[in-house]
mmCIF file of N, CA and C in Angstrom:
data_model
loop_
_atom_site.group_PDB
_atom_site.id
_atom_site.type_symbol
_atom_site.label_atom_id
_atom_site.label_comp_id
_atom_site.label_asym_id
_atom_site.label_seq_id
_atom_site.Cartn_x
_atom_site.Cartn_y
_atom_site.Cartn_z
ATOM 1 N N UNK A 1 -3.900 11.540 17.478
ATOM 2 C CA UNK A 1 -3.455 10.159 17.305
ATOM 3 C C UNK A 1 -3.509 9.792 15.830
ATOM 4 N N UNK A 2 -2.319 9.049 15.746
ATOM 5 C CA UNK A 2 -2.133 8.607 13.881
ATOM 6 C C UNK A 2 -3.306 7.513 13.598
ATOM 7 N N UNK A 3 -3.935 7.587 12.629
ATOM 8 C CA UNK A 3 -4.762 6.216 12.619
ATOM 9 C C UNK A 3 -4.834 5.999 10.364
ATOM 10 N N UNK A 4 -4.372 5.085 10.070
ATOM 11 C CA UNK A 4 -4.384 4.982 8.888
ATOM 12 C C UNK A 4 -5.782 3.235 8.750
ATOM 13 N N UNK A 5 -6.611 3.821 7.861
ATOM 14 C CA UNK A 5 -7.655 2.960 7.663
ATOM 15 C C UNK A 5 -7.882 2.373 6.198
ATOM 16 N N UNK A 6 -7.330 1.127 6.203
ATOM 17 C CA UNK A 6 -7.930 0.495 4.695
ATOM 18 C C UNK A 6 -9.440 0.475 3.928
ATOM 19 N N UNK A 7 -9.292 0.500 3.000
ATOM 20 C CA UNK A 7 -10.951 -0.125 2.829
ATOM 21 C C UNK A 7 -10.329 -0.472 1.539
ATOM 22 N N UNK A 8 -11.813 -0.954 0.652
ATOM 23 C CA UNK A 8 -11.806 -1.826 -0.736
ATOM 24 C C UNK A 8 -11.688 -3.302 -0.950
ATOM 25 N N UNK A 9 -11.021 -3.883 0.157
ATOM 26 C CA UNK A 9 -10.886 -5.162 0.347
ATOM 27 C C UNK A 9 -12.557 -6.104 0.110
ATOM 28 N N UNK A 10 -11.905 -7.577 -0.159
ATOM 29 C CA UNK A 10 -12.915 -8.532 -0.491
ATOM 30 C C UNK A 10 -12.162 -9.656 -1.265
ATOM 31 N N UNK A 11 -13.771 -10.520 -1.542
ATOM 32 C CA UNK A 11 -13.614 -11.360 -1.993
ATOM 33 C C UNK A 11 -14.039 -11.284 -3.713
ATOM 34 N N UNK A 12 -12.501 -11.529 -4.566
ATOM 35 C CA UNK A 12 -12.913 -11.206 -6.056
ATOM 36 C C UNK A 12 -12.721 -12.487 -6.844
ATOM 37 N N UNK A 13 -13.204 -13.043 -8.164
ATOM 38 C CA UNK A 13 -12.794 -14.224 -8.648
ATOM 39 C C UNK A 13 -11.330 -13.999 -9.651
ATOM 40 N N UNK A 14 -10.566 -15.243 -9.925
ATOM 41 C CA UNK A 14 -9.534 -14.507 -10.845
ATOM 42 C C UNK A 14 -9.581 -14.088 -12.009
ATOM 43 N N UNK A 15 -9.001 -12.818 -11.963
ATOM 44 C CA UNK A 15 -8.709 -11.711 -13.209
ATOM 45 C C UNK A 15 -9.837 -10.787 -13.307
ATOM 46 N N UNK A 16 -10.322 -10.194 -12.109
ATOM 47 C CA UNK A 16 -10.977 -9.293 -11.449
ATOM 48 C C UNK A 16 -10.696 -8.713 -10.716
ATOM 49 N N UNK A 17 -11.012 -7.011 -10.463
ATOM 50 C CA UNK A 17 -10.113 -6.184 -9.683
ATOM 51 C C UNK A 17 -10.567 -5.347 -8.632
ATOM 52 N N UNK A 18 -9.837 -5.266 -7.782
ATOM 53 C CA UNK A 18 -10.519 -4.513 -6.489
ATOM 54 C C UNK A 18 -9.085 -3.155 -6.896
ATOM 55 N N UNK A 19 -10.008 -2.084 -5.904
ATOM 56 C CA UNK A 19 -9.626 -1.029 -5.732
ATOM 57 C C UNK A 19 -9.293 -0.697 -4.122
ATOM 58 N N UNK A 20 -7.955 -0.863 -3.741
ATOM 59 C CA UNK A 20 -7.556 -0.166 -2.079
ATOM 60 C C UNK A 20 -7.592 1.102 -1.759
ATOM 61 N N UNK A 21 -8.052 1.603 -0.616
ATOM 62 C CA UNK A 21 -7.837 3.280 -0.133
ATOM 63 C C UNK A 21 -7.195 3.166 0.934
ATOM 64 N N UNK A 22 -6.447 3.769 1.335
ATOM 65 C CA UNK A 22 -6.026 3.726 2.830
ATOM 66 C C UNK A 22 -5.561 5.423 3.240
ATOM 67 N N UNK A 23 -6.810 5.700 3.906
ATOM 68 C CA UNK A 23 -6.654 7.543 4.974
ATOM 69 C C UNK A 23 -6.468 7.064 5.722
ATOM 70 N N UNK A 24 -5.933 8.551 5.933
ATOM 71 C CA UNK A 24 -4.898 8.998 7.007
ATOM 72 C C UNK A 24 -5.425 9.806 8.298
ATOM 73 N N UNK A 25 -5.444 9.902 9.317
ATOM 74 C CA UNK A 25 -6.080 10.930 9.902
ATOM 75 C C UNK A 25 -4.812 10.866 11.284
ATOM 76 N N UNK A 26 -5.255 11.935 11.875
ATOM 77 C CA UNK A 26 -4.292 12.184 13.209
ATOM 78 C C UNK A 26 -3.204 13.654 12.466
ATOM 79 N N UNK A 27 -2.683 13.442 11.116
ATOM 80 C CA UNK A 27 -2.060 14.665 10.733
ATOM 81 C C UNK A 27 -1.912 14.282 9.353
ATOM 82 N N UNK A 28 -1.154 15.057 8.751
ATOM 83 C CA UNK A 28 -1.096 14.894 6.928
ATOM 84 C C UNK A 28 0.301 14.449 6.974
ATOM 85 N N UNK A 29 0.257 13.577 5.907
ATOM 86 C CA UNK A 29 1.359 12.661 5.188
ATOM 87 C C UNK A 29 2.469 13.381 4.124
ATOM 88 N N UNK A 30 1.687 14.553 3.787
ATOM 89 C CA UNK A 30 2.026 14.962 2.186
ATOM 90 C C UNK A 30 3.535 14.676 1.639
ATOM 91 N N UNK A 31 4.507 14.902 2.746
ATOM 92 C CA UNK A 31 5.980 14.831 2.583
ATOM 93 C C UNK A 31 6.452 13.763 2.854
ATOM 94 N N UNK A 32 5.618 12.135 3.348
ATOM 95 C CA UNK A 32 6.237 11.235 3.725
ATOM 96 C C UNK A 32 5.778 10.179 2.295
ATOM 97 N N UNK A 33 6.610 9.442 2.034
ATOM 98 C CA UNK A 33 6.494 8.250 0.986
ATOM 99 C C UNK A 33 5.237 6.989 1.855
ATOM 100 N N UNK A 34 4.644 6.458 0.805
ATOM 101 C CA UNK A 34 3.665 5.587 1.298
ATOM 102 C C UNK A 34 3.628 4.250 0.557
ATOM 103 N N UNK A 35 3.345 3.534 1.358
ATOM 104 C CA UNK A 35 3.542 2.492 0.954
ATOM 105 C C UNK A 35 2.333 1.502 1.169
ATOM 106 N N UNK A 36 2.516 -0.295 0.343
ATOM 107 C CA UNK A 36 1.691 -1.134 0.719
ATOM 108 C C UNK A 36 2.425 -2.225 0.649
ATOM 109 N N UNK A 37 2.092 -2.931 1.513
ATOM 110 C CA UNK A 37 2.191 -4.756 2.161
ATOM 111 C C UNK A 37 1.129 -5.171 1.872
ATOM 112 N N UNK A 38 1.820 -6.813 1.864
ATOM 113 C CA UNK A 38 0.761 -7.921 2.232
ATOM 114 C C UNK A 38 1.393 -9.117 2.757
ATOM 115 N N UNK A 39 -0.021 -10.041 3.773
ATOM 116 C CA UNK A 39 1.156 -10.771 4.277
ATOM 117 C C UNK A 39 -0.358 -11.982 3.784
ATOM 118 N N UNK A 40 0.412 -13.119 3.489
ATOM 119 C CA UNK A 40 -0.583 -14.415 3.207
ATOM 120 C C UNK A 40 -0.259 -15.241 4.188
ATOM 121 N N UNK A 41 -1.795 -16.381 4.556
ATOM 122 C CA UNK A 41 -1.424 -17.308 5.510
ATOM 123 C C UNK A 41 -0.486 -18.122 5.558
ATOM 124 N N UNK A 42 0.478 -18.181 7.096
ATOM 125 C CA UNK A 42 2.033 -19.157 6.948
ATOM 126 C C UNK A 42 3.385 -18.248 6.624
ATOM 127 N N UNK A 43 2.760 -16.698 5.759
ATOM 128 C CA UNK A 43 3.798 -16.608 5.228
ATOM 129 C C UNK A 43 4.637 -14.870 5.765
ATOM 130 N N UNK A 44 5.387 -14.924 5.310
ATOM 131 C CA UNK A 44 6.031 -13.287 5.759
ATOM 132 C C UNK A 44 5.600 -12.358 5.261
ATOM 133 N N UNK A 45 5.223 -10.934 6.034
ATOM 134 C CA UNK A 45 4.785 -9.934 5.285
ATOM 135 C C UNK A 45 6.103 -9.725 4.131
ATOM 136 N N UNK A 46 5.293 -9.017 2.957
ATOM 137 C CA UNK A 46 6.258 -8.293 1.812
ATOM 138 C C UNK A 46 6.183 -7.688 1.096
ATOM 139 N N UNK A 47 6.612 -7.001 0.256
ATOM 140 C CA UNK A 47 6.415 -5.726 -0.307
ATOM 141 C C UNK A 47 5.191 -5.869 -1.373
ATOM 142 N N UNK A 48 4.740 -4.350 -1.465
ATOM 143 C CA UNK A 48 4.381 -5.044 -2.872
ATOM 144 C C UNK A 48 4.020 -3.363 -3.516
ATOM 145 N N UNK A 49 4.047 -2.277 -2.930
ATOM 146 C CA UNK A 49 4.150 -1.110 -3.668
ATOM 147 C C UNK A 49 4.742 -0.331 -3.521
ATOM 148 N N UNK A 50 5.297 0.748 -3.638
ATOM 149 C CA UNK A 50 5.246 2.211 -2.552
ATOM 150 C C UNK A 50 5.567 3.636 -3.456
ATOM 151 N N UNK A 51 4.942 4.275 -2.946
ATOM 152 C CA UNK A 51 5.074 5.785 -3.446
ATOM 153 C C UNK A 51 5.917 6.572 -3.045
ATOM 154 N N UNK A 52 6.731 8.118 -3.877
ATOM 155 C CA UNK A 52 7.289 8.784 -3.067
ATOM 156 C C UNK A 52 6.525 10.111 -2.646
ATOM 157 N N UNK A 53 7.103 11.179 -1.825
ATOM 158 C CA UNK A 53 6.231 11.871 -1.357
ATOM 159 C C UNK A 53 5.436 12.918 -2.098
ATOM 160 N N UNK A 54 6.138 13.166 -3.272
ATOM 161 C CA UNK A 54 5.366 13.711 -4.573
ATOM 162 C C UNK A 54 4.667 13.199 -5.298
ATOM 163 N N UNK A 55 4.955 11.972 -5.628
ATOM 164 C CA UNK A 55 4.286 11.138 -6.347
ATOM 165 C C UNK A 55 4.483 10.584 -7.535
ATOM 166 N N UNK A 56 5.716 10.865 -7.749
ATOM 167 C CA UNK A 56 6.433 11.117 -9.263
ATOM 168 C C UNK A 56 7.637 10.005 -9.087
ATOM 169 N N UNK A 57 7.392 8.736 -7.880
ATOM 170 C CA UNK A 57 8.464 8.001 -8.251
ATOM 171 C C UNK A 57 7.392 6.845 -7.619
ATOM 172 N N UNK A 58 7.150 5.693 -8.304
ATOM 173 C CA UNK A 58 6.462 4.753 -7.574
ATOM 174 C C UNK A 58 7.832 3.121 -7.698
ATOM 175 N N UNK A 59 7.499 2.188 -7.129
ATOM 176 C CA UNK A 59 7.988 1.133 -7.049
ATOM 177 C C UNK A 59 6.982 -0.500 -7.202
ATOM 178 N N UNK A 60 7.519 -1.294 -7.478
ATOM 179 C CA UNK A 60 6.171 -2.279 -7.427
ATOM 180 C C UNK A 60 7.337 -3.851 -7.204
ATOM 181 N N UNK A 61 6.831 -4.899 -6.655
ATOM 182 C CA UNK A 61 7.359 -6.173 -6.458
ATOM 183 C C UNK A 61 6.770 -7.083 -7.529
ATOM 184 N N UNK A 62 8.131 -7.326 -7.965
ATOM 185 C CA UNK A 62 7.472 -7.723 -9.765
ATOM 186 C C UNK A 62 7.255 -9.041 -10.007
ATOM 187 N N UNK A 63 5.979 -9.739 -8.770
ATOM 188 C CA UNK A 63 5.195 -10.507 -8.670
ATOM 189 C C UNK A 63 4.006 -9.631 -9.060
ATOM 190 N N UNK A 64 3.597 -7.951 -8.917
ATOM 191 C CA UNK A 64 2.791 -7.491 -9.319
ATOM 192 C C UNK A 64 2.567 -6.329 -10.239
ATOM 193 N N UNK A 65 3.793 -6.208 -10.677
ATOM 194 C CA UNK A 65 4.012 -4.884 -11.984
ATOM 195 C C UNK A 65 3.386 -5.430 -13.410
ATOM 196 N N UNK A 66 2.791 -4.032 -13.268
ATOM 197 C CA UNK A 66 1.960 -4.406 -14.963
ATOM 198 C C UNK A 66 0.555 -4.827 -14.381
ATOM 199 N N UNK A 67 0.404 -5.164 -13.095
ATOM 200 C CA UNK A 67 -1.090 -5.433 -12.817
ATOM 201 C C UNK A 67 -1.420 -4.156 -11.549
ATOM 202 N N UNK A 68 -0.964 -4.101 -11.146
ATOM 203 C CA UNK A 68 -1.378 -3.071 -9.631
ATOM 204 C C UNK A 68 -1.187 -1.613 -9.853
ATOM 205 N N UNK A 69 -0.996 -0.576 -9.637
ATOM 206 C CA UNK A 69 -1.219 0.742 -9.487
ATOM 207 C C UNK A 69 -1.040 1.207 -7.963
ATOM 208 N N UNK A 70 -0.048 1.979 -7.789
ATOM 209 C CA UNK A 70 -0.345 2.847 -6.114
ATOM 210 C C UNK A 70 -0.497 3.990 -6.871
ATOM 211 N N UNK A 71 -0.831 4.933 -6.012
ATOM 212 C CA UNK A 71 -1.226 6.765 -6.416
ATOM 213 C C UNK A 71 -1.741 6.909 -4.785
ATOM 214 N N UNK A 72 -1.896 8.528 -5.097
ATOM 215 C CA UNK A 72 -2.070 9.380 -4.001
ATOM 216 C C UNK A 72 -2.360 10.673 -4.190
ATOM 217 N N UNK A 73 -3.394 10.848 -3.087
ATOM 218 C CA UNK A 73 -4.413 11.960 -3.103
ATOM 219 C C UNK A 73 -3.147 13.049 -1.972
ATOM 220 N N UNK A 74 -2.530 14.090 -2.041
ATOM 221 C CA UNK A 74 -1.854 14.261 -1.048
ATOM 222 C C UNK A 74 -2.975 15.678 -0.721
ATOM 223 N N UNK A 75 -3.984 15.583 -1.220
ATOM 224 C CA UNK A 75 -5.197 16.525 -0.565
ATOM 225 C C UNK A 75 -5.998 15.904 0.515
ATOM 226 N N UNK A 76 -6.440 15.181 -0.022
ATOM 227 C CA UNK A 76 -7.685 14.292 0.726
ATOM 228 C C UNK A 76 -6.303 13.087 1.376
ATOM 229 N N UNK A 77 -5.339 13.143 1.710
ATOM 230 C CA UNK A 77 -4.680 12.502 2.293
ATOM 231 C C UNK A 77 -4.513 10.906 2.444
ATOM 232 N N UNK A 78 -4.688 10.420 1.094
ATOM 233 C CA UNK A 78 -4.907 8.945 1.154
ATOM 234 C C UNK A 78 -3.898 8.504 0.076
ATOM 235 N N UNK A 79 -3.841 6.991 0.095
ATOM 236 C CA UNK A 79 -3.118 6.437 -1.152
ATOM 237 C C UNK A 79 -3.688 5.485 -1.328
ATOM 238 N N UNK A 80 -4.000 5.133 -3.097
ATOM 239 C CA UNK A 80 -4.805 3.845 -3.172
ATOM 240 C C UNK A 80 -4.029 3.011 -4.220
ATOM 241 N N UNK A 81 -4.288 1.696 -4.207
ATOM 242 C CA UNK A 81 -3.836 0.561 -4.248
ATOM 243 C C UNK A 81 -4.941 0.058 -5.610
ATOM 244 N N UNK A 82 -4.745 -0.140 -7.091
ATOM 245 C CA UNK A 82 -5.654 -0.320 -8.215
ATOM 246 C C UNK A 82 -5.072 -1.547 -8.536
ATOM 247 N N UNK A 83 -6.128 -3.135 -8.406
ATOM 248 C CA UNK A 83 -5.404 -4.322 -8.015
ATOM 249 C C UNK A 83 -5.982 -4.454 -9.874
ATOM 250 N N UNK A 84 -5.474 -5.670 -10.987
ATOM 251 C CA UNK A 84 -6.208 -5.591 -11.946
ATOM 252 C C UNK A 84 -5.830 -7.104 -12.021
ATOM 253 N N UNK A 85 -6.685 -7.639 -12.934
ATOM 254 C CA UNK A 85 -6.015 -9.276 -12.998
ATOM 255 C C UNK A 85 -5.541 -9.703 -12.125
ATOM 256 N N UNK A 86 -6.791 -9.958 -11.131
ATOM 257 C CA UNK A 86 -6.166 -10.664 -10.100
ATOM 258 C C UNK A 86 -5.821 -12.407 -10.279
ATOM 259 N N UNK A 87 -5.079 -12.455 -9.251
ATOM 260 C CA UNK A 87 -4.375 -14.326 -9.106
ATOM 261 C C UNK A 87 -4.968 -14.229 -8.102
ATOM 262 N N UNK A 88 -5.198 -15.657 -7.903
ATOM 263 C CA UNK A 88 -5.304 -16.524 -6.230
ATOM 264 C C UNK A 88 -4.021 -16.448 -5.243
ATOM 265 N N UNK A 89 -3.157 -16.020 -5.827
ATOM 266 C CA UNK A 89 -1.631 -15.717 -5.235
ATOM 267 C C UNK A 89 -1.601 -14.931 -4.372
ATOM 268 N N UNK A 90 -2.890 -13.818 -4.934
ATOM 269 C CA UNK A 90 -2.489 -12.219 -4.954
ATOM 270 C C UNK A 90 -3.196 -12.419 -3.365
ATOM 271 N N UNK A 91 -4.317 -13.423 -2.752
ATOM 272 C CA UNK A 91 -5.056 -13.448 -1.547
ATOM 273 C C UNK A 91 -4.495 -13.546 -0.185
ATOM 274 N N UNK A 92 -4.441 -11.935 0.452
ATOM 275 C CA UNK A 92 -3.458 -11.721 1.733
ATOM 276 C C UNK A 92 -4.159 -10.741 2.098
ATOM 277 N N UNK A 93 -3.427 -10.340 3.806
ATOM 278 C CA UNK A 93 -4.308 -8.925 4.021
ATOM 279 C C UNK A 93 -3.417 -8.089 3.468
ATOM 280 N N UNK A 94 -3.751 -7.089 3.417
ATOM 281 C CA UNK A 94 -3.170 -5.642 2.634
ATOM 282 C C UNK A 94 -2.986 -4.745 3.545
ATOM 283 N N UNK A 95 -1.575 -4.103 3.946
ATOM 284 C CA UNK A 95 -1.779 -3.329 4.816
ATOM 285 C C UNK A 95 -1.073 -2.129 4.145
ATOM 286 N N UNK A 96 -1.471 -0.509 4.187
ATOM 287 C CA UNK A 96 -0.761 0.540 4.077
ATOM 288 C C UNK A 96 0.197 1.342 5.034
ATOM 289 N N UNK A 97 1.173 1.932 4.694
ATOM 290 C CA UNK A 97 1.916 2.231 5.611
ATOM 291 C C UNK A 97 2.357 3.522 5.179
ATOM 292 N N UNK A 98 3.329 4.206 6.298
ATOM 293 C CA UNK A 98 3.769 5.167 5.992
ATOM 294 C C UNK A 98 5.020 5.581 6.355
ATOM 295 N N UNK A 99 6.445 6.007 5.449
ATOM 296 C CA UNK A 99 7.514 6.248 5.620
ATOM 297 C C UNK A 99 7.923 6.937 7.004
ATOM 298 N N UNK A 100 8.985 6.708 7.343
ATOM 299 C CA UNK A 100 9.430 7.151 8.782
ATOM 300 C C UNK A 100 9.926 8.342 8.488
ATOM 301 N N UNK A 101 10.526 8.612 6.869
ATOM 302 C CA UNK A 101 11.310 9.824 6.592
ATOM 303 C C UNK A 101 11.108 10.722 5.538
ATOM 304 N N UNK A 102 10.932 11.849 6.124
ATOM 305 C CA UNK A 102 10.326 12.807 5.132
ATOM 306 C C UNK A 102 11.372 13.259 4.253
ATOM 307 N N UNK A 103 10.519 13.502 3.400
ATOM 308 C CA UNK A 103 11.076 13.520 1.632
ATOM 309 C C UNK A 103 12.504 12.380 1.623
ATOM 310 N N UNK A 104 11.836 11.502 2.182
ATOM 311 C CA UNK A 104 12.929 10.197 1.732
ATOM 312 C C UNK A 104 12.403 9.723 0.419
ATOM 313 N N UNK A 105 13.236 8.965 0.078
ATOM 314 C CA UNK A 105 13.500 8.023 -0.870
ATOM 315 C C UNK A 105 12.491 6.937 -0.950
ATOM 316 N N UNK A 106 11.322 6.716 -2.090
ATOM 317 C CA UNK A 106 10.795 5.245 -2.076
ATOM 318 C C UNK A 106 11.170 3.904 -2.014
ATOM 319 N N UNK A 107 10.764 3.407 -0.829
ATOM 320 C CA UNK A 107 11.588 2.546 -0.383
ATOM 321 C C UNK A 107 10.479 0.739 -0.273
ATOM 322 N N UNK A 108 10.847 0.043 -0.720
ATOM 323 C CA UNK A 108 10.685 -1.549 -0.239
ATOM 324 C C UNK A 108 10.523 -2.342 0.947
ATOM 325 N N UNK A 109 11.408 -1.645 1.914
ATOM 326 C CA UNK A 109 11.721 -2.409 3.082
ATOM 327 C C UNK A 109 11.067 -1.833 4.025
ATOM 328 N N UNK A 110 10.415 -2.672 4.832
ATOM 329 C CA UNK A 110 9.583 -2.678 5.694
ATOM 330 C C UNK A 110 10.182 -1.732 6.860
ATOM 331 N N UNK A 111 10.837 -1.728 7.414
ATOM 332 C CA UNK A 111 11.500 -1.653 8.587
ATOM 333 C C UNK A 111 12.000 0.172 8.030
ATOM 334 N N UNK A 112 11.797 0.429 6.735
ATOM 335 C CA UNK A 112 11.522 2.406 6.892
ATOM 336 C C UNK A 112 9.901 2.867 7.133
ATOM 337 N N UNK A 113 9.143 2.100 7.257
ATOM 338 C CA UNK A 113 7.812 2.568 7.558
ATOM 339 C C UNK A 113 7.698 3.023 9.162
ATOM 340 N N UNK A 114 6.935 3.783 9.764
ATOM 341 C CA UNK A 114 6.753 3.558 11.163
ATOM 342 C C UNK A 114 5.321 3.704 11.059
ATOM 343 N N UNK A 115 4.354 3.880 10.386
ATOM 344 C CA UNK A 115 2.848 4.178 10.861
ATOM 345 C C UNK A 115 2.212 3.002 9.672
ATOM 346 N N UNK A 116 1.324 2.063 10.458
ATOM 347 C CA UNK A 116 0.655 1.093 9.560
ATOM 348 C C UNK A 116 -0.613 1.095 9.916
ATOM 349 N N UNK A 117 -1.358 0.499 8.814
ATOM 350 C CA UNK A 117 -2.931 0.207 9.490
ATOM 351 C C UNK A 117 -2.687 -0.898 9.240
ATOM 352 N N UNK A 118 -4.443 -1.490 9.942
ATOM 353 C CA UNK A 118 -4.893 -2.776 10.503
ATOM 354 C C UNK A 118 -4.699 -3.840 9.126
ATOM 355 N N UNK A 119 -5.216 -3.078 8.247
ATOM 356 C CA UNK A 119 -5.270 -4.146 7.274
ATOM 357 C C UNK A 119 -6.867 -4.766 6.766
ATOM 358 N N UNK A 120 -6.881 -4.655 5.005
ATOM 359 C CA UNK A 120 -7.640 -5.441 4.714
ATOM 360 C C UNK A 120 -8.124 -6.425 4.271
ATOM 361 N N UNK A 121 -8.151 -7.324 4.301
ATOM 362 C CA UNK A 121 -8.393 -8.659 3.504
ATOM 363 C C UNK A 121 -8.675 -8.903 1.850
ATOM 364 N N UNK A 122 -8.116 -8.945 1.120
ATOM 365 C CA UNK A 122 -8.126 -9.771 -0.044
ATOM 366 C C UNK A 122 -8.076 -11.253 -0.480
ATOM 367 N N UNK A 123 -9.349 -11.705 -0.773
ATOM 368 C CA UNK A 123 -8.945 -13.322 -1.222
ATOM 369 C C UNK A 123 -9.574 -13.043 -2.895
ATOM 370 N N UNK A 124 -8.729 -14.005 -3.428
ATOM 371 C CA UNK A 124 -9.089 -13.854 -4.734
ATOM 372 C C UNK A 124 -9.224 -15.308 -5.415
ATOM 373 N N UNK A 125 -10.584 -15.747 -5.511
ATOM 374 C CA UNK A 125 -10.935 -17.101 -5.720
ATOM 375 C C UNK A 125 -10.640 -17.747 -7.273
ATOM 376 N N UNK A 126 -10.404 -19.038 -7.134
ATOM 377 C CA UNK A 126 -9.886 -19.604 -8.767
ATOM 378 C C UNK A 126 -11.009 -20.251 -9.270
#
């Protein structure tokens, strides 16, 4: 069974930084692109990173470029999420995901992922 698990989440003040992990277990990712969401209260989940399956093409929603970081362990089977200067904006859960298509294309849109985790909470106080 697929099970992808966040951690790093919390509560940080602004322009302080948390660090996301999100493993993988049930099978290895190595060839699928990975990605991260977030969704804030009221509002729609939306993009906000994603990797490709090498690792050599990343993407970012440029509400958060120049502050965030994705990367990936395609050993230890994880991808993490390096939050820096945080905003009060930035306070949503965080969820990681994982591409539906191998050696696809890094992609934005939600609806190419098929494997997500639960999600972790980020609030980031002013």
């Amino acid at each position: 069974q697929v099970q992808l698990v966040e951690s790093g989440g919390g509560l940080v003040q602004a322009g302080g930084s948390l660090r996301l992990s999100c493993a993988a277990s049930g099978r290895t990712f190595r060839s699928y692109g990975r990605g991260w969401f977030r969704q804030a209260p009221g509002k729609e989940r939306e993009f906000v990173a994603a990797i490709n399956w090498r690792g050599a093409t990343t993407i970012y929603a440029d509400s958060v470029k120049g502050r965030f970081t994705i990367s990936r362990d395609n050993v230890q089977n994880t991808v993490d999420l390096q939050m820096n200067s945080l905003k009060p904006e930035d306070t949503a859960v965080y969820y990681c995901a994982v591409s539906a298509f191998q050696y696809g294309i890094v992609s934005s849109v939600d609806s190419t992922y098929n494997y997500w985790g639960q999600g972790t909470q980020v609030t980031v106080s002013s």
